[in-house]
XYZ file of N, CA and C in Angstrom:
243
model
N 0.817 -1.181 0.000
C 0.000 0.000 0.000
C 0.865 1.251 0.000
N 1.952 1.211 0.720
C 2.833 2.383 0.726
C 3.423 2.653 -0.655
N 3.566 1.602 -1.468
C 4.090 1.825 -2.816
C 3.098 2.602 -3.676
N 1.853 2.665 -3.274
C 0.832 3.430 -4.001
C 0.629 4.816 -3.394
N 1.340 5.106 -2.315
C 1.157 6.393 -1.641
C 1.685 7.537 -2.488
N 1.014 8.646 -2.385
C 1.418 9.860 -3.095
C 1.661 10.960 -2.068
N 2.380 11.985 -2.481
C 2.576 13.130 -1.599
C 1.208 13.643 -1.166
N 1.054 13.910 0.099
C -0.202 14.442 0.603
C -1.178 13.393 1.089
N -0.852 12.100 0.991
C -1.775 11.061 1.460
C -1.827 10.956 2.983
N -0.836 11.468 3.663
C -0.791 11.538 5.128
C -0.811 10.166 5.815
N -0.148 9.189 5.187
C -0.051 7.861 5.792
C 1.106 7.867 6.782
N 0.817 7.502 8.021
C 1.851 7.400 9.058
C 2.379 5.966 9.177
N 1.467 4.992 9.051
C 1.846 3.596 9.280
C 0.783 2.698 8.653
N 1.203 1.537 8.160
C 0.282 0.529 7.620
C 0.586 -0.789 8.307
N -0.451 -1.496 8.705
C -0.286 -2.828 9.273
C -1.289 -3.763 8.615
N -0.867 -4.988 8.315
C -1.719 -5.965 7.647
C -2.018 -7.122 8.580
N -3.267 -7.593 8.533
C -3.713 -8.737 9.320
C -4.425 -9.699 8.363
N -3.656 -10.444 7.554
C -4.262 -11.287 6.521
C -5.079 -12.458 7.067
N -4.817 -12.888 8.291
C -5.536 -14.035 8.854
C -6.753 -13.620 9.680
N -7.050 -12.334 9.746
C -8.213 -11.874 10.524
C -9.486 -12.484 9.945
N -10.434 -12.776 10.788
C -11.704 -13.362 10.369
C -12.841 -12.434 10.735
N -13.828 -12.270 9.896
C -14.096 -13.058 8.705
C -13.367 -12.562 7.461
N -12.727 -11.410 7.539
C -12.031 -10.844 6.378
C -10.660 -10.324 6.802
N -9.689 -10.317 5.872
C -8.396 -9.695 6.175
C -8.590 -8.221 6.545
N -7.671 -7.685 7.336
C -7.764 -6.304 7.811
C -6.497 -5.560 7.419
N -6.673 -4.346 6.900
C -5.573 -3.428 6.656
C -5.748 -2.285 7.648
N -4.769 -2.105 8.503
C -4.818 -1.010 9.469
C -4.006 0.160 8.951
N -4.640 1.316 8.873
C -3.969 2.531 8.421
C -3.953 3.552 9.536
N -2.818 4.154 9.748
C -2.698 5.265 10.680
C -2.457 6.501 9.831
N -3.418 7.419 9.875
C -3.398 8.589 9.002
C -3.392 9.864 9.818
N -2.760 10.888 9.302
C -2.798 12.219 9.912
C -3.938 12.991 9.266
N -5.083 12.966 9.905
C -6.249 13.677 9.377
C -6.837 14.540 10.478
N -7.800 15.360 10.114
C -8.415 16.271 11.085
C -9.529 15.639 11.895
N -10.022 14.499 11.461
C -11.120 13.893 12.201
C -11.462 12.502 11.708
N -12.407 11.897 12.395
C -12.805 10.522 12.127
C -13.375 10.348 10.716
N -14.301 11.203 10.324
C -14.917 11.078 9.003
C -13.861 11.181 7.904
N -12.981 12.149 8.020
C -11.929 12.322 7.016
C -10.999 11.111 6.987
N -10.664 10.553 8.147
C -9.781 9.382 8.207
C -10.425 8.181 7.517
N -11.701 7.945 7.779
C -12.378 6.813 7.153
C -12.500 7.003 5.642
N -12.817 8.200 5.225
C -12.926 8.498 3.794
C -11.567 8.334 3.099
N -10.519 8.853 3.711
C -9.164 8.757 3.149
C -8.703 7.303 3.085
N -8.978 6.527 4.131
C -8.592 5.115 4.145
C -9.282 4.359 3.018
N -10.577 4.594 2.827
C -11.313 3.923 1.753
C -10.725 4.289 0.393
N -10.454 5.553 0.196
C -9.899 6.022 -1.081
C -8.536 5.401 -1.352
N -7.674 5.359 -0.326
C -6.333 4.785 -0.485
C -6.402 3.292 -0.803
N -7.273 2.576 -0.125
C -7.369 1.147 -0.381
C -7.957 0.874 -1.760
N -8.969 1.609 -2.154
C -9.531 1.432 -3.498
C -8.465 1.688 -4.567
N -7.664 2.718 -4.373
C -6.586 3.014 -5.329
C -5.579 1.862 -5.374
N -5.228 1.322 -4.225
C -4.293 0.203 -4.163
C -4.864 -1.028 -4.859
N -6.139 -1.322 -4.635
C -6.768 -2.482 -5.277
C -6.776 -2.351 -6.792
N -6.968 -1.145 -7.302
C -6.981 -0.928 -8.755
C -5.594 -1.060 -9.372
N -4.555 -0.745 -8.632
C -3.200 -0.700 -9.198
C -2.443 -2.025 -9.150
N -2.922 -2.980 -8.401
C -2.183 -4.237 -8.238
C -2.988 -5.412 -8.765
N -2.469 -6.044 -9.818
C -3.156 -7.184 -10.424
C -3.370 -8.327 -9.444
N -2.419 -8.525 -8.539
C -2.541 -9.640 -7.587
C -3.717 -9.442 -6.625
N -4.273 -8.250 -6.572
C -5.439 -7.977 -5.727
C -6.739 -7.950 -6.528
N -6.649 -8.321 -7.795
C -7.826 -8.368 -8.654
C -8.871 -9.294 -8.032
N -10.073 -8.842 -7.943
C -11.137 -9.631 -7.329
C -11.363 -9.312 -5.863
N -10.462 -8.579 -5.246
C -10.647 -8.160 -3.859
C -11.524 -6.917 -3.847
N -12.330 -6.785 -2.819
C -13.197 -5.624 -2.655
C -13.081 -5.082 -1.244
N -13.227 -3.795 -1.134
C -13.281 -3.159 0.183
C -14.641 -3.461 0.792
N -14.664 -4.041 1.990
C -15.916 -4.352 2.679
C -16.396 -3.136 3.451
N -15.495 -2.501 4.179
C -15.832 -1.278 4.914
C -14.547 -0.588 5.345
N -14.659 0.702 5.588
C -13.539 1.492 6.117
C -14.069 2.216 7.339
N -13.588 1.809 8.485
C -14.076 2.406 9.720
C -12.973 2.414 10.763
N -13.072 3.372 11.644
C -12.109 3.482 12.735
C -12.727 2.846 13.978
N -12.020 1.902 14.593
C -12.551 1.327 15.834
C -12.441 2.361 16.943
N -13.525 2.547 17.665
C -13.506 3.475 18.792
C -13.142 2.680 20.035
N -12.117 3.139 20.731
C -11.625 2.412 21.893
C -11.630 3.309 23.114
N -11.883 2.697 24.250
C -11.810 3.432 25.515
C -10.345 3.567 25.905
N -9.951 4.689 26.485
C -8.530 4.898 26.836
C -7.950 3.796 27.700
N -8.740 3.260 28.642
C -8.184 2.216 29.513
C -7.864 0.935 28.748
N -8.488 0.746 27.586
C -8.152 -0.417 26.763
C -6.725 -0.261 26.207
N -6.305 0.972 26.027
C -4.957 1.225 25.519
C -3.923 1.310 26.618
N -4.276 1.956 27.723
C -3.304 2.218 28.772
C -3.529 1.445 30.058
N -4.623 0.666 30.148
C -4.838 -0.175 31.305
C -5.412 0.522 32.528
N -5.787 1.753 32.408
C -6.388 2.448 33.555
C -7.299 3.562 33.035
N -8.218 3.961 33.895
C -9.151 5.018 33.509
C -8.467 6.380 33.646
N -8.796 7.284 32.728
C -8.229 8.619 32.784
C -9.114 9.592 33.565
N -10.273 9.125 34.126
C -11.132 10.075 34.830
C -10.805 10.212 36.313
N -9.724 9.750 36.746
C -9.389 9.858 38.183
C -9.087 11.261 38.575
């Protein structure tokens, strides 16, 4: 996916989870102004990647969404103390 990146795409990091069920997962970390923009940008980037690589022919984007997580899931404690 990074090989398809262009200046201004704001990709910070890409992670792949090909064995995820029920579908493989591509994790994108993007520098955007908000959730809606991040999801829209991720969908656009993945669609562009799918079009440019023959080995991905037949693959389709199922959804582009950001998982919302509680801070304690990341850091192990609540931040409201």
